[in-house]
Tab-separated table of C-alpha atoms and ligand atoms in Angstrom:
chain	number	residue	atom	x	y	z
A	77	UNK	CA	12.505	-84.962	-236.442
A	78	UNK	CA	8.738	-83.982	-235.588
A	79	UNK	CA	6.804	-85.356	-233.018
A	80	UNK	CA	4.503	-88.360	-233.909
A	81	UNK	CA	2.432	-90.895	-231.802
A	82	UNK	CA	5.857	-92.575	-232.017
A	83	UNK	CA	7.769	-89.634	-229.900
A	84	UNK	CA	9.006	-90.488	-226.325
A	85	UNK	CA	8.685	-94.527	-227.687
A	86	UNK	CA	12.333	-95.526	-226.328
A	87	UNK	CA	13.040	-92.887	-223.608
A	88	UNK	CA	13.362	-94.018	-220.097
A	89	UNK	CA	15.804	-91.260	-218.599
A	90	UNK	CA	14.861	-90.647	-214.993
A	91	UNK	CA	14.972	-87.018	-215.775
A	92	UNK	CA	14.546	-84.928	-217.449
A	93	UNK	CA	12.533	-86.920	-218.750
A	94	UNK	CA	9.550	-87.972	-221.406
A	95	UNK	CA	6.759	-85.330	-222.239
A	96	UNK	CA	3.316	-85.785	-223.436
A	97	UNK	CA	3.614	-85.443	-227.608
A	98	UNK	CA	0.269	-83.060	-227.225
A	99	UNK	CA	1.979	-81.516	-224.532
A	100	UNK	CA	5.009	-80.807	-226.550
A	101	UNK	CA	3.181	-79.693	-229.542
A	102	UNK	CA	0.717	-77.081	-228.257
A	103	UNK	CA	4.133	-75.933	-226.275
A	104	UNK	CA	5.349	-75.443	-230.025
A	105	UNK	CA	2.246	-73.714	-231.367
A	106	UNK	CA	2.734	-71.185	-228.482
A	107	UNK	CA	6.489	-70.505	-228.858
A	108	UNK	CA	6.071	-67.560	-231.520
A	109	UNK	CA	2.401	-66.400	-230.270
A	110	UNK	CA	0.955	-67.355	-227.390
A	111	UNK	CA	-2.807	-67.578	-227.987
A	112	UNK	CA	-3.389	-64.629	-230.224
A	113	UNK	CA	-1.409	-62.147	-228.971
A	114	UNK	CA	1.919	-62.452	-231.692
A	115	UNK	CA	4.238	-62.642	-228.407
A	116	UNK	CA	5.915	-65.681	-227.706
A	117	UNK	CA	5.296	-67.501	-224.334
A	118	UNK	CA	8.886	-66.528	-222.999
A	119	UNK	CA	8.427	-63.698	-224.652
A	120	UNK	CA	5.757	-62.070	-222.249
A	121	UNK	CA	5.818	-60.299	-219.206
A	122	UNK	CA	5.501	-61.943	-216.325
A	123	UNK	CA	3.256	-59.224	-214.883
A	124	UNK	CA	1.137	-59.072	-218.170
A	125	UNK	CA	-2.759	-59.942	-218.306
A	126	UNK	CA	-1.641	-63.319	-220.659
A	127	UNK	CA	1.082	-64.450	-218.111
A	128	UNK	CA	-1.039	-63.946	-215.503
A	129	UNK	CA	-4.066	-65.896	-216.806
A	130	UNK	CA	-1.271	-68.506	-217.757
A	131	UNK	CA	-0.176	-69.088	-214.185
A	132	UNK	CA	-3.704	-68.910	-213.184
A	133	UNK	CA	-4.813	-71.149	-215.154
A	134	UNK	CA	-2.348	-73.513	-213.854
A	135	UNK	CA	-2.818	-73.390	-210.681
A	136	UNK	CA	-6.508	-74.082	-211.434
A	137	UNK	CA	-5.336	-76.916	-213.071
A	138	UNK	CA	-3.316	-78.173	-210.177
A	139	UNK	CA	-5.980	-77.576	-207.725
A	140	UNK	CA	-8.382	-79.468	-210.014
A	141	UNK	CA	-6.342	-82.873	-210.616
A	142	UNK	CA	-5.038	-83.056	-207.466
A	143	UNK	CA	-8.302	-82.121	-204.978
A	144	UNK	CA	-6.165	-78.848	-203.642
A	145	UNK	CA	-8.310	-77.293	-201.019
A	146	UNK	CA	-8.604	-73.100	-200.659
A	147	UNK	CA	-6.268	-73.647	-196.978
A	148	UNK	CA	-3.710	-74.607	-199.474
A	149	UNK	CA	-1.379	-72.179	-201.583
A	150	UNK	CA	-0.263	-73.800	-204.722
A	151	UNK	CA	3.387	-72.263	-205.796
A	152	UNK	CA	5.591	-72.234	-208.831
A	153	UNK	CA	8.884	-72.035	-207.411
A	154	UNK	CA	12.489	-72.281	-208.477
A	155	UNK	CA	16.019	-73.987	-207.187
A	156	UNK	CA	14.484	-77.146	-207.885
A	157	UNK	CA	13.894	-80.036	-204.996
A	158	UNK	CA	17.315	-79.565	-203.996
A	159	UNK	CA	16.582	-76.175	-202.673
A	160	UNK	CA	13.496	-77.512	-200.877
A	161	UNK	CA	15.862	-79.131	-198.827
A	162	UNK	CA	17.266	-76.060	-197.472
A	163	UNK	CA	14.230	-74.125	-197.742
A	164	UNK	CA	12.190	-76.395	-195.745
A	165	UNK	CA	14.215	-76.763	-193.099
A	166	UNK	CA	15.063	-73.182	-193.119
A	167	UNK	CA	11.294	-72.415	-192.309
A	168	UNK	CA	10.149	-74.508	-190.048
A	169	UNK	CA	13.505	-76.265	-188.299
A	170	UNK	CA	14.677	-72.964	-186.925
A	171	UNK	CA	16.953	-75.194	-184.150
A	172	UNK	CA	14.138	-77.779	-183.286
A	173	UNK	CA	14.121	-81.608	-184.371
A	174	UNK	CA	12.336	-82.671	-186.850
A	175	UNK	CA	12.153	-86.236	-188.088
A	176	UNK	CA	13.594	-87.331	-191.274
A	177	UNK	CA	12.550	-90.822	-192.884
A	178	UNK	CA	15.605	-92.122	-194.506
A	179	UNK	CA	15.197	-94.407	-197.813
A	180	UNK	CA	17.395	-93.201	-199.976
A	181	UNK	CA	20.123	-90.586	-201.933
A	182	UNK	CA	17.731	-87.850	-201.838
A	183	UNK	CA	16.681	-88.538	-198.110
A	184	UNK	CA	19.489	-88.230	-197.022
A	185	UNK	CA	20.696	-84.810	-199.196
A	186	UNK	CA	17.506	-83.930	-197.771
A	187	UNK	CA	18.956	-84.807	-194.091
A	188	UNK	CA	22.213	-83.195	-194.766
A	189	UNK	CA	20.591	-80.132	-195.451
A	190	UNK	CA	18.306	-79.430	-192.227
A	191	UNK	CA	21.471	-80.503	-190.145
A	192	UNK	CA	22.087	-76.843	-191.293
A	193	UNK	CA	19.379	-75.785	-189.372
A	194	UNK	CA	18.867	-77.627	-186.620
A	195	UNK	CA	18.225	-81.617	-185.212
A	196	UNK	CA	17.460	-84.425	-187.489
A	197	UNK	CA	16.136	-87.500	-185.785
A	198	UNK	CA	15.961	-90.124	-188.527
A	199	UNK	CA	13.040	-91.849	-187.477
A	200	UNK	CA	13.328	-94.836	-189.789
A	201	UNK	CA	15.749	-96.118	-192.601
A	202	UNK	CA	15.903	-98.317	-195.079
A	203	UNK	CA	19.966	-97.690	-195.097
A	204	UNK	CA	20.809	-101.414	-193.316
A	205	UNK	CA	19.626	-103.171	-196.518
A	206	UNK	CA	20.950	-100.843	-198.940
A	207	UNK	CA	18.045	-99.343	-199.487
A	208	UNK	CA	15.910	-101.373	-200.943
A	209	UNK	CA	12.899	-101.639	-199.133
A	210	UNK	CA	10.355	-99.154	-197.383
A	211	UNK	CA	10.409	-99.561	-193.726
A	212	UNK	CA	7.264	-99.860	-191.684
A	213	UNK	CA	8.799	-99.226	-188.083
A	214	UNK	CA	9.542	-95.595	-187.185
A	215	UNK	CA	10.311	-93.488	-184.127
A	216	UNK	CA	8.566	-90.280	-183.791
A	217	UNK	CA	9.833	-87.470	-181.935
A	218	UNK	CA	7.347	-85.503	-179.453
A	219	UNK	CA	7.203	-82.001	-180.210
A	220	UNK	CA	8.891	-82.163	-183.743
A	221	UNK	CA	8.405	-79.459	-186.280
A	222	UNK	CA	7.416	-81.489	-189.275
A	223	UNK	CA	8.480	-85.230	-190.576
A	224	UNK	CA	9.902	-85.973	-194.133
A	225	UNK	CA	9.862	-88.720	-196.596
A	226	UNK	CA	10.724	-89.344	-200.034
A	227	UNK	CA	7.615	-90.859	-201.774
A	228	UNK	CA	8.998	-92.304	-204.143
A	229	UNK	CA	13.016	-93.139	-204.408
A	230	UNK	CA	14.169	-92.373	-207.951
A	231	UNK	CA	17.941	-94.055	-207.849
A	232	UNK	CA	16.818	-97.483	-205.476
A	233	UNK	CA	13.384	-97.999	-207.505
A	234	UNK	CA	11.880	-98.099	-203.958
A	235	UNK	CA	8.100	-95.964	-203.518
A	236	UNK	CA	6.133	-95.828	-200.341
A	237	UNK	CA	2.266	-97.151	-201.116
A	238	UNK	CA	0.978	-94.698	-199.320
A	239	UNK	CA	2.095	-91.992	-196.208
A	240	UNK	CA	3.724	-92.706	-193.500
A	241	UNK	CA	1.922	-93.594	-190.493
A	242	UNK	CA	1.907	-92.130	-186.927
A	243	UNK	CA	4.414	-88.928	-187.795
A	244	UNK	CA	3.682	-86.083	-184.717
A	245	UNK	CA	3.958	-83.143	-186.643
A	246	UNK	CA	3.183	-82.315	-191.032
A	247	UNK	CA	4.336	-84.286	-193.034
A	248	UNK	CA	6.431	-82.831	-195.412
A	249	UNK	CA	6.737	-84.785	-199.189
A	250	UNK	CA	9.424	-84.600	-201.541
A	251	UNK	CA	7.320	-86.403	-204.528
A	252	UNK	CA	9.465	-84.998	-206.886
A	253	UNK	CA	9.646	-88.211	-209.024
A	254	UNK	CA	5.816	-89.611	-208.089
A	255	UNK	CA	3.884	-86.373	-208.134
A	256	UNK	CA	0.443	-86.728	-209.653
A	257	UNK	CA	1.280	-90.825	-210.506
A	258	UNK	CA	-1.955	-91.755	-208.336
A	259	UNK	CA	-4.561	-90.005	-206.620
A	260	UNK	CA	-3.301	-88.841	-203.117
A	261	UNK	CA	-5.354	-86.652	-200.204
A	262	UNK	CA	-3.782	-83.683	-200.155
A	263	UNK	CA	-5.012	-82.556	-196.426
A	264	UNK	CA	-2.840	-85.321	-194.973
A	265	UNK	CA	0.251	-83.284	-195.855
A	266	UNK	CA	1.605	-80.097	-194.477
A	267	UNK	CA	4.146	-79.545	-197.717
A	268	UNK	CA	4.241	-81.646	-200.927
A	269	UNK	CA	7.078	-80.388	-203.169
A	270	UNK	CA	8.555	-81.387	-206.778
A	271	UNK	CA	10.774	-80.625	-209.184
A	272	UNK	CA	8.828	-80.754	-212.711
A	273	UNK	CA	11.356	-82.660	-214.181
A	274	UNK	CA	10.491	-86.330	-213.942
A	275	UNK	CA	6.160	-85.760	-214.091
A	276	UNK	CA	5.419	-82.326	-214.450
A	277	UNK	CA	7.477	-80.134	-217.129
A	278	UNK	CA	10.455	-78.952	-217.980
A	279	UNK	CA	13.818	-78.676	-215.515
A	280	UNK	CA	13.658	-75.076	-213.622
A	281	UNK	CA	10.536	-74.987	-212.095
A	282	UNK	CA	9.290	-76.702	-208.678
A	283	UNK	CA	5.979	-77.176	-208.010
A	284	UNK	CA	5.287	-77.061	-204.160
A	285	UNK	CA	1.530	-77.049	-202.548
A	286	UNK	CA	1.507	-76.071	-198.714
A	287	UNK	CA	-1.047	-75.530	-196.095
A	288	UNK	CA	-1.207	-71.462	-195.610
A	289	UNK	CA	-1.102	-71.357	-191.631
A	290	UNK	CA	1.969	-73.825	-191.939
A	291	UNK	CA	3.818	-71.212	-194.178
A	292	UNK	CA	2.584	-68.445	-192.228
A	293	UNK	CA	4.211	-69.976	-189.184
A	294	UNK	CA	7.631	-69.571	-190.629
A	295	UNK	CA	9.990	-67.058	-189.393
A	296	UNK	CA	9.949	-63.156	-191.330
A	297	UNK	CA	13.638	-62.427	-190.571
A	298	UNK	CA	15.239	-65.025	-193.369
A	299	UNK	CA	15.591	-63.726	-196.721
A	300	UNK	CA	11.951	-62.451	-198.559
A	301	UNK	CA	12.707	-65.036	-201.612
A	302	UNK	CA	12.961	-67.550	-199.116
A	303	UNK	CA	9.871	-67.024	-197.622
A	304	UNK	CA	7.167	-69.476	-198.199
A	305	UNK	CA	4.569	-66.252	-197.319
A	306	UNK	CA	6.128	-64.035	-199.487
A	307	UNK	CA	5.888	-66.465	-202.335
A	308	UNK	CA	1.968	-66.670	-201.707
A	309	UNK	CA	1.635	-63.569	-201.130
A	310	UNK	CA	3.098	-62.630	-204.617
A	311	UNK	CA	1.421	-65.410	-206.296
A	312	UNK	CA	4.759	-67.078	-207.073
A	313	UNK	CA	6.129	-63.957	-208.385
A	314	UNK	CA	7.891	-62.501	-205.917
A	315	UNK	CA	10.683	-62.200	-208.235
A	316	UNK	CA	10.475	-62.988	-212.129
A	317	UNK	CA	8.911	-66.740	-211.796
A	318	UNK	CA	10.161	-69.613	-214.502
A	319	UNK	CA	7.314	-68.407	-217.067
A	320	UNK	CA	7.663	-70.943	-219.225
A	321	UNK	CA	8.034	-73.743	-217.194
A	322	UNK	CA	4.578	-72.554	-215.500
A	323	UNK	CA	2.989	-72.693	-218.863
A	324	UNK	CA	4.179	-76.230	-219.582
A	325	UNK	CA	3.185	-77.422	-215.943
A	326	UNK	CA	-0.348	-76.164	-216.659
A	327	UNK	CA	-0.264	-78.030	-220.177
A	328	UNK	CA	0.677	-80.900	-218.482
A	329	UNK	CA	-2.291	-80.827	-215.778
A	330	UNK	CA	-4.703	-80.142	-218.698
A	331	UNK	CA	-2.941	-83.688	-220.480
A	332	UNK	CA	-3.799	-85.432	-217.049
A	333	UNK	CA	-7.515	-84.550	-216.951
A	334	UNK	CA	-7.698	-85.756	-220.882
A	335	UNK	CA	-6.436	-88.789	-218.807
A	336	UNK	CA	-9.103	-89.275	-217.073
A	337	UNK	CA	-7.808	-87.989	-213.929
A	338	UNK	CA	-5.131	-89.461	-211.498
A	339	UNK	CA	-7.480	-92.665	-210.688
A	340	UNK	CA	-6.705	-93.461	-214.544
A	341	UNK	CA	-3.071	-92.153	-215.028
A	342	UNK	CA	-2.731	-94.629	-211.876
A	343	UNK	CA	-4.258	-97.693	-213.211
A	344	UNK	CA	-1.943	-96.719	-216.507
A	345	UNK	CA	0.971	-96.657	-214.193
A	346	UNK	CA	0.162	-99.871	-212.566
A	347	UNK	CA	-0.572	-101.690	-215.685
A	348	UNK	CA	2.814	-100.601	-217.295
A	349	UNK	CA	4.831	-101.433	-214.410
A	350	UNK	CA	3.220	-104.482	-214.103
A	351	UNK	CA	4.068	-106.171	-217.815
A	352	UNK	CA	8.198	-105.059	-216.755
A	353	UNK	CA	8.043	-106.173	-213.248
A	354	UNK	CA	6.968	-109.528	-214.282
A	355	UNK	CA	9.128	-109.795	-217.447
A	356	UNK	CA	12.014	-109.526	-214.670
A	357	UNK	CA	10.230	-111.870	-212.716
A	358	UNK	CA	10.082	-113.956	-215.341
A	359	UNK	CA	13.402	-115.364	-215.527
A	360	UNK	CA	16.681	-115.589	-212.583
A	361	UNK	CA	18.784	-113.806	-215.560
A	362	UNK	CA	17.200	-110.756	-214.073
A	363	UNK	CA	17.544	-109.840	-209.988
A	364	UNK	CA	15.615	-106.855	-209.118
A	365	UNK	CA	17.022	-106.081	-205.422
A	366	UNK	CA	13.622	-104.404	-204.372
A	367	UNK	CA	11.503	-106.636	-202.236
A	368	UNK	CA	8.373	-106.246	-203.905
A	369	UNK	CA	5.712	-104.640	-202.084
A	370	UNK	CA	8.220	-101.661	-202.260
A	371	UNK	CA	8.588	-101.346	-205.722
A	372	UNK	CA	8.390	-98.209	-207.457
A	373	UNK	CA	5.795	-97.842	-210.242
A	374	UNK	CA	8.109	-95.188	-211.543
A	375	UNK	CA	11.653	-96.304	-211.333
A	376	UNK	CA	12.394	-99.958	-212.032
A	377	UNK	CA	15.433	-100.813	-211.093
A	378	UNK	CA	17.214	-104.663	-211.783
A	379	UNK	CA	20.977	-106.005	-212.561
A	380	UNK	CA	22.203	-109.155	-214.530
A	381	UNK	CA	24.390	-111.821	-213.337
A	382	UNK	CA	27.359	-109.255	-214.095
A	383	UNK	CA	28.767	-106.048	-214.622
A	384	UNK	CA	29.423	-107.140	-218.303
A	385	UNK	CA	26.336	-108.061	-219.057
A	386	UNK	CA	24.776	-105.003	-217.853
A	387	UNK	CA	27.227	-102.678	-220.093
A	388	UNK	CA	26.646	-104.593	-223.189
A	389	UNK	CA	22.656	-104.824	-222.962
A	390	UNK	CA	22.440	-101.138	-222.080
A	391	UNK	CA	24.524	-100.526	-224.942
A	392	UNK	CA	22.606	-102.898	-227.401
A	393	UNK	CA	19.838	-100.889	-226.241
A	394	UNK	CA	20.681	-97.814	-226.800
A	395	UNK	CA	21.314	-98.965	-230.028
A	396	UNK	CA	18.116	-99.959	-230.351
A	397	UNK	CA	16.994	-96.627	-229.797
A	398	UNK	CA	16.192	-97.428	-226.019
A	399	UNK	CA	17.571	-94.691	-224.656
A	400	UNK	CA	18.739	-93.733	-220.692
A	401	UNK	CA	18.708	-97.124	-219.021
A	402	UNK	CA	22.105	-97.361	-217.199
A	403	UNK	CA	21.078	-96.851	-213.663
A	404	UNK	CA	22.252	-93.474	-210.990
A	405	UNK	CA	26.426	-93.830	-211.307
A	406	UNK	CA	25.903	-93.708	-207.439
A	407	UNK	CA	24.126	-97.889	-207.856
A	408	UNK	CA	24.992	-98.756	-211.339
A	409	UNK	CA	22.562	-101.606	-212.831
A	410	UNK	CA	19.670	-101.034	-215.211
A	411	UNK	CA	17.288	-98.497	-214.849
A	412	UNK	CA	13.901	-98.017	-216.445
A	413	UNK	CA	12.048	-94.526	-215.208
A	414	UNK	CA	8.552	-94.999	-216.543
A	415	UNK	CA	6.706	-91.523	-215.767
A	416	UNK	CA	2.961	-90.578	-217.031
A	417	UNK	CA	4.157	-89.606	-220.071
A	418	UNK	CA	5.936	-92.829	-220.639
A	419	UNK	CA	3.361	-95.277	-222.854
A	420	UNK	CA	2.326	-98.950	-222.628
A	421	UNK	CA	3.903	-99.353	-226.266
A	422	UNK	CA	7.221	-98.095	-224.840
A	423	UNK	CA	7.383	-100.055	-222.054
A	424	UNK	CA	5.739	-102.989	-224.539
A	425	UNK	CA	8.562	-102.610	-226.784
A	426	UNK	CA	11.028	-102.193	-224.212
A	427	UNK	CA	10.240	-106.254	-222.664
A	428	UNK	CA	9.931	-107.363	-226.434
A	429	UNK	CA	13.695	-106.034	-226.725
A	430	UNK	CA	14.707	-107.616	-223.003
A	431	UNK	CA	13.041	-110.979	-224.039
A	432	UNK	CA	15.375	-111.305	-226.952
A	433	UNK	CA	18.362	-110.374	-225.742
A	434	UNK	CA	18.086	-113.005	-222.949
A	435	UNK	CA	17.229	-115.416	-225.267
A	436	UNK	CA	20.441	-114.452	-227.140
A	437	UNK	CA	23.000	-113.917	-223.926
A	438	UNK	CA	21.407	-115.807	-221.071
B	1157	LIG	C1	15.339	-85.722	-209.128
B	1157	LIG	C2	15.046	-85.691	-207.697
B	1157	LIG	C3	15.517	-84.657	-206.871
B	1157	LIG	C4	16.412	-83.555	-207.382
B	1157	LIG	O1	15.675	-82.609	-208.052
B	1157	LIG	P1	16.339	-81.224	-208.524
B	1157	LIG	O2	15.146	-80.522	-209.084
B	1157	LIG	O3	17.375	-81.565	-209.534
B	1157	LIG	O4	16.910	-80.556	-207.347
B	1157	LIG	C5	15.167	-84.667	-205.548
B	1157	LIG	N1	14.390	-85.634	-205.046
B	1157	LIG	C6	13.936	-86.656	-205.803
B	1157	LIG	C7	13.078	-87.704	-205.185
B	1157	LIG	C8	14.251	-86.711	-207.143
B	1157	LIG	O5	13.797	-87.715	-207.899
């Protein structure tokens, strides 16, 4: 099948997930040459002069969409999120507390991992209601090393509007499925980190953007790979970096500022959440569990009056050609992930489909 205006249409897998079509074609122009040089883009050295202007080029990018300042080191890294959450806390914990904000699987993978390396004070969770709200009380600890959240929760459907407020020490982001959905100010974070798989790229690269004197202050005696300073130092490259998931990343920052920028892939995001949210709200054959002014714009989440009901429509949908809407095995329910790269039409045709099928088994 080649890619037309049509590609992506009925894909809604939380990751990974839906590319750009542009994206994916000038990924496919560059797969036997890249540019002019008649090598392939995994093809090339990752010490070459066209690798390197690659990865510059993308960090340029990066620092361009998302307002990076120069006190900022923008890194290409791999072991995806889930080795943020050891890396992190392998960093900065060193047998301190740090606080943890709990709403959600990944939090709390997150949490498990820093218990590794020291005290977790969970300063607020979202745990008593199953998850399915943001919570606006938290206690802080005095003298923590940093404070994580989840931005946005991928499995509950649940997204925090903006940071967190009164954390003592950086915050610390994993935005791995709501990086570069909306314009965000970069100085109020110490470390914002994401796996490319949900907004960015392909699986196998991690995109992580961290204040230089905060990864300077880590400790030197914890393996070199591991090192948040070695990785700037080496420009990401410390070892052989994930070349071609660099190269897509940059694409993909290039396909954002065709956008218009994050103020417009925002409103884009807000209007195609919208016309789903209020289909659901449309009707009681839908429940969405989220209370609303916690809903993700990325993940929306909802069930039917039973389990049934939810098997056959995610099966008549697939059908249908909608395609990876059963929600995390750890929830079950319906799951739509609707990332950047996810269009109005698909979301459009996506209600169209849910409209009938009520009408037909409500
Ligand atoms: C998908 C996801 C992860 C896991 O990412 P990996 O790159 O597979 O480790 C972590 N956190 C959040 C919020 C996610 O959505």
């Amino acid at each position: 099948m080649t890619a037309t205006a049509e590609h992506g249409k009925g894909n809604f897998s939380a990751g990974p997930a839906v590319l750009p079509v542009d994206v994916l074609e000038e990924a496919r122009e560059n797969l036997l040459s890249l540019g002019d040089t008649g090598i392939g883009i995994m093809e090339h050295s990752h010490r070459g002069k066209p690798f390197v202007a690659v990865l510059e080029e993308a960090e340029r990018s990066a620092r361009e969409v998302m307002s990076i300042p120069d006190d900022y080191a923008v890194l290409f890294l791999q072991g995806g999120a889930s080795g943020q959450f050891f890396q992190v806390p392998m960093n900065f914990l060193q047998g301190g507390t740090a606080d943890y904000l709990d709403t959600g699987s990944w939090s709390s993978k997150a949490i498990k991992e820093a218990k590794l390396f020291g005290t977790v004070n969970i300063a607020a969770s979202s745990k008593d209601r199953n998850h399915t709200y943001i919570p606006t009380e938290s206690s802080y600890t005095e003298g923590s090393k940093y404070t994580h959240f989840t931005s946005n929760n991928t499995i509950f459907g649940t997204q925090w509007k903006s940071e967190p407020e009164g954390a003592k020490s950086a915050l610390v982001c994993d935005a791995s499925s709501d990086i570069c959905s909306r314009p965000i100010d970069v100085t109020k974070y110490g470390l914002i980190y994401a796996g490319a798989q949900k907004n960015l790229g392909p699986s196998g690269v991690t995109l992580a953007v961290i204040r230089k004197d905060l990864a300077e202050s880590g400790p030197s005696d914890i393996p070199t790979i591991m090192q948040y300073r070695s990785q700037i130092a080496n420009q990401s490259c410390y070892n052989t970096c994930p070349t071609f998931g660099i190269f897509m990343i940059g694409l993909v920052f290039k396909w954002i500022g065709r956008q218009g920028g994050l103020a417009a892939v925002q409103q884009h995001n807000e209007a195609k959440a919208r016309v789903l949210y209020d289909c659901l709200d449309s009707s009681d054959f839908w429940n969405t569990p989220v209370e609303k002014d916690s809903r993700s714009l990325m993940n929306v989440v909802w069930r039917l009056p039973n389990e049934d009901l939810e098997k056959q429509l995610i099966s008549d949908a697939t059908a249908a050609g909608f395609d990876g809407l059963k929600g995390h095995r750890s929830v079950g329910g319906l799951r739509a992930s609707i990332y950047n790269a996810m269009t109005q039409e698909g979301v459009s045709g996506l209600v169209d489909f849910m409209k009938e099928w009520e009408r037909t088994h409500g």
